[in-house]
XYZ file of C-alpha atoms in Angstrom:
380
model
C -12.881 -28.436 -9.626
C -13.144 -25.108 -8.466
C -12.050 -23.183 -11.466
C -15.382 -21.538 -10.866
C -13.700 -19.586 -8.069
C -11.354 -17.931 -10.532
C -14.001 -17.333 -13.151
C -16.513 -15.853 -10.723
C -14.321 -14.721 -7.907
C -16.514 -11.992 -6.397
C -20.019 -13.352 -7.041
C -22.619 -15.395 -5.246
C -23.927 -18.575 -6.838
C -27.686 -18.696 -7.304
C -29.494 -20.050 -10.315
C -31.660 -17.554 -12.133
C -34.141 -17.568 -14.927
C -33.016 -17.161 -18.464
C -35.314 -15.253 -20.699
C -36.706 -14.743 -24.183
C -38.808 -12.055 -25.822
C -42.360 -11.199 -24.805
C -43.018 -8.422 -27.287
C -41.379 -6.981 -30.362
C -37.997 -5.445 -29.499
C -37.061 -1.902 -30.310
C -35.917 -1.773 -33.947
C -32.134 -1.462 -33.888
C -29.223 -2.844 -35.852
C -27.894 -5.849 -33.967
C -24.182 -6.588 -33.751
C -23.218 -10.260 -33.986
C -19.946 -11.345 -32.379
C -18.551 -14.790 -33.241
C -15.633 -15.469 -30.869
C -14.939 -19.003 -32.080
C -15.078 -18.543 -35.841
C -13.850 -14.954 -36.181
C -11.810 -14.510 -33.024
C -8.023 -14.297 -33.162
C -6.746 -16.358 -30.228
C -3.783 -14.554 -28.661
C -1.196 -15.418 -26.016
C 0.071 -11.881 -25.409
C -2.094 -8.791 -24.885
C 0.685 -6.189 -24.880
C 0.425 -5.503 -28.648
C -3.306 -4.811 -28.219
C -3.060 -2.347 -25.329
C -2.771 1.324 -26.193
C -2.303 2.659 -22.676
C -2.781 1.906 -18.994
C -3.559 4.499 -16.324
C -3.232 3.779 -12.611
C -5.317 5.714 -10.061
C -4.393 5.249 -6.371
C -7.557 5.308 -4.244
C -7.027 7.502 -1.201
C -6.831 5.512 2.015
C -8.689 6.955 4.992
C -10.431 5.508 8.011
C -13.706 6.445 6.348
C -13.070 4.495 3.146
C -11.284 1.177 3.433
C -11.821 -0.873 0.280
C -12.316 -4.599 0.727
C -14.109 -6.939 -1.659
C -15.328 -4.850 -4.613
C -18.710 -5.855 -6.013
C -19.386 -3.092 -8.527
C -17.906 0.040 -10.074
C -20.153 2.872 -11.290
C -18.760 5.738 -13.366
C -20.297 9.220 -13.368
C -20.238 11.672 -16.312
C -17.971 14.047 -14.346
C -15.358 11.306 -13.939
C -16.160 10.472 -10.318
C -16.060 6.792 -9.425
C -18.524 5.000 -7.129
C -17.255 1.768 -5.624
C -19.405 -0.822 -3.886
C -17.225 -2.512 -1.297
C -18.999 -5.191 0.733
C -22.023 -3.288 2.148
C -20.708 0.259 1.600
C -20.719 2.781 -1.256
C -17.698 5.097 -1.586
C -17.343 8.077 -3.937
C -13.907 8.987 -5.310
C -12.783 11.797 -7.589
C -11.227 11.024 -11.010
C -7.815 11.383 -9.325
C -8.726 8.920 -6.557
C -9.413 11.392 -3.745
C -12.050 10.111 -1.330
C -15.096 12.400 -1.408
C -17.777 10.822 0.770
C -19.666 7.666 1.645
C -23.184 7.325 0.288
C -25.802 5.943 2.632
C -25.309 3.524 5.462
C -26.198 -0.084 6.118
C -28.822 -0.379 8.862
C -32.510 -0.346 9.774
C -32.988 3.395 10.089
C -35.427 5.377 7.901
C -32.605 6.765 5.721
C -30.522 3.579 5.642
C -30.510 0.508 3.407
C -30.856 -2.965 4.876
C -28.791 -4.726 2.229
C -27.262 -4.139 -1.208
C -28.344 -6.626 -3.866
C -27.399 -4.323 -6.737
C -26.844 -0.640 -7.550
C -27.222 1.720 -10.501
C -27.319 5.426 -11.316
C -30.420 7.283 -12.445
C -30.312 8.181 -16.135
C -29.186 11.724 -15.324
C -26.608 10.251 -12.893
C -27.742 12.592 -10.113
C -28.985 9.727 -7.958
C -27.601 6.415 -6.743
C -30.248 3.696 -6.521
C -29.596 0.861 -4.082
C -31.702 -2.264 -4.560
C -32.320 -4.346 -1.468
C -34.834 -7.120 -2.143
C -38.176 -5.333 -2.365
C -36.903 -1.781 -1.758
C -35.064 0.889 -3.716
C -33.237 3.469 -1.606
C -32.133 6.617 -3.438
C -29.309 8.999 -2.547
C -27.827 12.116 -4.138
C -24.554 11.515 -5.984
C -23.689 15.191 -5.461
C -23.947 15.220 -1.656
C -24.477 11.606 -0.605
C -27.688 12.565 1.173
C -30.793 10.400 1.386
C -33.608 11.209 -1.075
C -36.316 8.588 -0.718
C -37.103 4.938 -0.108
C -39.584 3.080 -2.326
C -41.226 -0.245 -1.497
C -41.920 -2.294 -4.617
C -45.171 -3.983 -5.559
C -43.960 -7.558 -6.035
C -45.252 -10.139 -8.525
C -46.760 -13.208 -6.848
C -43.869 -15.491 -7.687
C -41.220 -13.054 -6.514
C -40.058 -12.224 -2.982
C -37.448 -9.701 -4.088
C -35.312 -8.641 -7.043
C -31.649 -9.245 -7.778
C -30.543 -6.628 -10.328
C -31.453 -3.052 -11.249
C -31.033 -0.566 -14.109
C -32.491 2.901 -14.516
C -35.105 3.525 -17.187
C -36.687 6.639 -18.688
C -38.762 8.986 -16.542
C -37.219 7.728 -13.288
C -38.555 4.252 -13.984
C -36.454 1.221 -13.057
C -35.792 -2.142 -14.683
C -35.657 -4.949 -12.129
C -34.575 -8.521 -12.746
C -35.765 -11.498 -10.708
C -33.775 -14.726 -10.291
C -35.857 -17.671 -9.073
C -34.191 -20.376 -7.021
C -32.738 -23.364 -8.821
C -35.720 -25.675 -9.240
C -36.602 -27.506 -12.432
C -40.282 -27.400 -11.486
C -40.184 -23.657 -12.068
C -40.615 -24.414 -15.759
C -44.079 -25.857 -15.152
C -45.489 -22.330 -14.882
C -44.714 -19.360 -17.087
C -43.350 -16.269 -15.433
C -41.453 -13.160 -16.430
C -37.981 -12.228 -15.271
C -37.664 -8.534 -16.173
C -40.031 -5.810 -14.926
C -40.185 -2.066 -15.371
C -41.455 -0.029 -12.401
C -42.548 3.566 -12.009
C -41.128 5.891 -9.356
C -43.873 4.912 -6.894
C -42.951 1.223 -7.061
C -45.784 0.076 -9.325
C -45.313 -2.360 -12.196
C -45.465 -0.731 -15.630
C -44.380 -3.583 -17.910
C -42.978 -7.096 -17.794
C -40.690 -8.808 -20.279
C -38.686 -11.941 -21.025
C -40.403 -15.160 -19.932
C -38.021 -17.722 -18.504
C -36.497 -20.213 -20.957
C -33.408 -21.596 -19.259
C -31.404 -21.986 -16.084
C -28.836 -19.373 -15.323
C -26.556 -17.912 -12.693
C -27.160 -14.846 -10.580
C -23.858 -13.223 -11.414
C -23.216 -9.785 -12.925
C -26.737 -9.809 -14.367
C -26.813 -6.108 -15.237
C -23.658 -4.081 -15.828
C -23.124 -0.382 -16.371
C -21.320 0.472 -19.560
C -20.163 3.678 -21.244
C -22.461 6.723 -21.128
C -24.291 5.306 -18.091
C -26.137 2.684 -20.131
C -26.941 -0.748 -18.749
C -26.655 -4.213 -20.270
C -28.634 -7.279 -19.225
C -26.375 -10.200 -19.985
C -27.649 -13.176 -22.050
C -30.060 -15.393 -20.147
C -30.419 -18.368 -22.508
C -28.808 -20.036 -25.510
C -29.830 -17.151 -27.789
C -26.956 -15.261 -26.103
C -28.518 -11.851 -26.709
C -27.328 -8.831 -24.712
C -30.198 -6.450 -23.959
C -29.531 -2.745 -23.501
C -31.816 -1.225 -20.865
C -32.104 2.496 -21.482
C -35.409 2.859 -23.340
C -38.866 1.786 -22.196
C -38.276 -1.634 -23.791
C -35.202 -3.902 -23.599
C -33.167 -3.520 -26.799
C -31.501 -6.704 -28.193
C -28.288 -4.921 -29.174
C -25.577 -7.631 -29.358
C -25.725 -11.362 -30.063
C -22.793 -13.573 -29.051
C -22.769 -16.554 -31.394
C -20.799 -19.701 -30.535
C -22.262 -21.526 -33.541
C -22.712 -25.282 -33.200
C -20.774 -25.232 -29.948
C -23.488 -23.244 -28.135
C -24.952 -25.085 -25.167
C -28.659 -25.896 -25.412
C -31.316 -24.482 -23.110
C -31.949 -26.532 -19.947
C -28.817 -28.593 -20.535
C -28.523 -29.395 -16.833
C -29.683 -28.002 -13.517
C -26.457 -29.211 -11.900
C -23.900 -26.423 -11.814
C -20.759 -28.508 -12.265
C -22.298 -30.591 -15.063
C -23.299 -27.397 -16.835
C -19.919 -25.684 -16.467
C -17.874 -28.774 -17.375
C -19.910 -29.516 -20.497
C -18.122 -29.560 -23.857
C -19.963 -26.440 -25.003
C -19.453 -22.688 -24.758
C -21.846 -20.799 -22.510
C -22.627 -17.981 -20.145
C -21.255 -14.679 -21.501
C -20.835 -12.495 -18.419
C -19.023 -9.367 -17.127
C -20.096 -7.442 -20.207
C -18.809 -3.893 -20.772
C -18.327 -1.666 -23.784
C -16.505 1.537 -24.610
C -17.190 3.662 -27.665
C -15.267 1.225 -29.891
C -14.769 -2.030 -27.974
C -16.989 -4.711 -26.436
C -15.611 -6.946 -23.669
C -17.000 -10.093 -22.057
C -15.870 -13.327 -20.465
C -17.452 -16.725 -21.011
C -17.142 -20.341 -19.954
C -15.636 -22.928 -22.286
C -15.408 -26.734 -22.160
C -14.291 -28.123 -18.798
C -15.152 -24.774 -17.192
C -12.295 -23.001 -18.958
C -12.218 -19.252 -18.316
C -12.367 -17.470 -21.684
C -12.264 -13.778 -22.604
C -13.150 -11.775 -25.689
C -12.733 -8.195 -26.910
C -14.454 -7.115 -30.104
C -13.749 -3.918 -32.030
C -16.950 -2.359 -33.371
C -14.920 0.062 -35.455
C -12.754 -2.498 -37.242
C -14.960 -5.579 -36.830
C -12.040 -7.519 -35.358
C -12.091 -9.880 -32.402
C -9.401 -11.203 -30.081
C -9.874 -14.009 -27.561
C -7.769 -15.707 -24.920
C -8.067 -18.371 -22.247
C -6.973 -18.118 -18.658
C -3.849 -20.259 -18.291
C -2.078 -18.832 -15.251
C -2.766 -20.700 -12.014
C -2.055 -17.793 -9.642
C -5.450 -16.657 -8.359
C -4.070 -14.106 -5.875
C -5.240 -10.602 -6.693
C -6.978 -11.507 -9.927
C -7.697 -8.538 -12.198
C -11.146 -8.354 -13.769
C -12.780 -5.688 -15.918
C -15.548 -4.047 -13.880
C -16.524 -0.843 -15.695
C -16.100 1.229 -18.849
C -16.263 4.794 -20.103
C -16.076 5.860 -23.748
C -12.334 5.095 -23.984
C -11.179 2.928 -21.072
C -12.078 -0.290 -19.320
C -11.763 -0.158 -15.513
C -10.817 -2.711 -12.895
C -9.488 -3.015 -9.350
C -5.885 -4.162 -8.900
C -5.447 -5.673 -5.435
C -2.263 -7.749 -5.569
C -0.090 -6.380 -2.751
C 3.076 -8.165 -3.823
C 5.847 -6.147 -5.464
C 5.577 -6.470 -9.220
C 9.009 -8.119 -9.475
C 7.915 -10.812 -6.986
C 5.010 -11.902 -9.172
C 5.684 -14.754 -11.589
C 4.268 -13.395 -14.827
C 3.835 -16.787 -16.460
C 1.388 -17.680 -13.683
C -0.827 -14.632 -14.306
C -3.760 -14.167 -16.629
C -2.765 -12.330 -19.821
C -4.506 -9.078 -18.913
C -2.949 -8.795 -15.457
C 0.408 -9.819 -16.923
C 0.243 -7.069 -19.550
C -0.746 -4.452 -16.960
C 2.248 -5.370 -14.782
C 4.613 -5.290 -17.765
C 3.253 -1.935 -18.857
C 3.280 -0.144 -15.487
C 5.407 -2.002 -12.884
C 2.687 -1.010 -10.443
C 2.939 -1.493 -6.700
C 0.427 -0.945 -3.895
C 1.891 0.672 -0.776
C 1.416 -1.327 2.426
C -1.811 -0.564 4.338
C -3.269 1.249 1.332
C -6.431 0.817 -0.675
C -6.150 -1.139 -3.935
C -5.521 0.628 -7.226
C -8.057 1.606 -9.858
C -6.611 0.612 -13.239
C -7.826 1.923 -16.599
C -6.973 0.030 -19.799
C -7.368 1.287 -23.364
C -7.152 -1.205 -26.226
C -6.049 -0.796 -29.835
C -6.600 -3.119 -32.794
């Protein structure tokens, strides 16, 4: 079954290390979200959507958007889009501004993009490529510096990045899928200084996991490390220590740690697992997760009203799937890339979120144009 393609349509499949606590977390009130016991399962999202805004992304020969891997939002409203091995900056209205950096082997180029983030002041884009961080100005796109990282013995490169205080960086390492990895303790999350030296290490491995959307940017340029084991704790990475801010509780239907090292066995199990694609606005918290038989499930929780809605993917049309990929204080963002006319799309074959967006906007992408940036605001 390759429902996995629809659930993780733009990611690579590598097993990573799940993690627990090394030291005492920062003292903070922890939100607990219970999708199964408190969630209201819905079959129509229209009543829960306040508004939808559509931003056409300017099409030029210098910025052709293909497969989108990440969206980063700047405080001034500009939007950075990672498309394949390129980084493109757009204005809030969708005007193309400039490309940041270039893929190559030159002194001011990056060799690969494993992950990206903004510095805490959002003045720099940090591109992680294995054992290097390449930094560029978000104001001009110009190269700033390249830092080679001091690597732990067990690690030959990192897979995810978030900015920390004082120009430090959080880096997450995903070991290859190998059950023998549990025979030796090792840490998954490291904090580095600006010179590439290790400052701290956190979260010893406890479980298998997938290298998919490990760290996501959320509102106010904060970063979330998604849950890495059956504790299902979301860590916010903005202070010098990871902050266990949100726990996603599936109750007795939570899968156990080390359930299986086989991907299909794990996904098809009768349990709920793997909260991923995690974003929050000022009032709402969004994530997707995997249900029994690898069912694609989605959840939005209102912090303000302590209400939760959930839904399952039922449509079988995987063309131009719409996924949440960013958030500011009010809106969730995603890329709409279905080039069919809206009235040619069979709504009953679409996921509920894409269906509601089409019903709300009747959007259409002109031929030979970039996809659309869509902003969704919820209400409940």
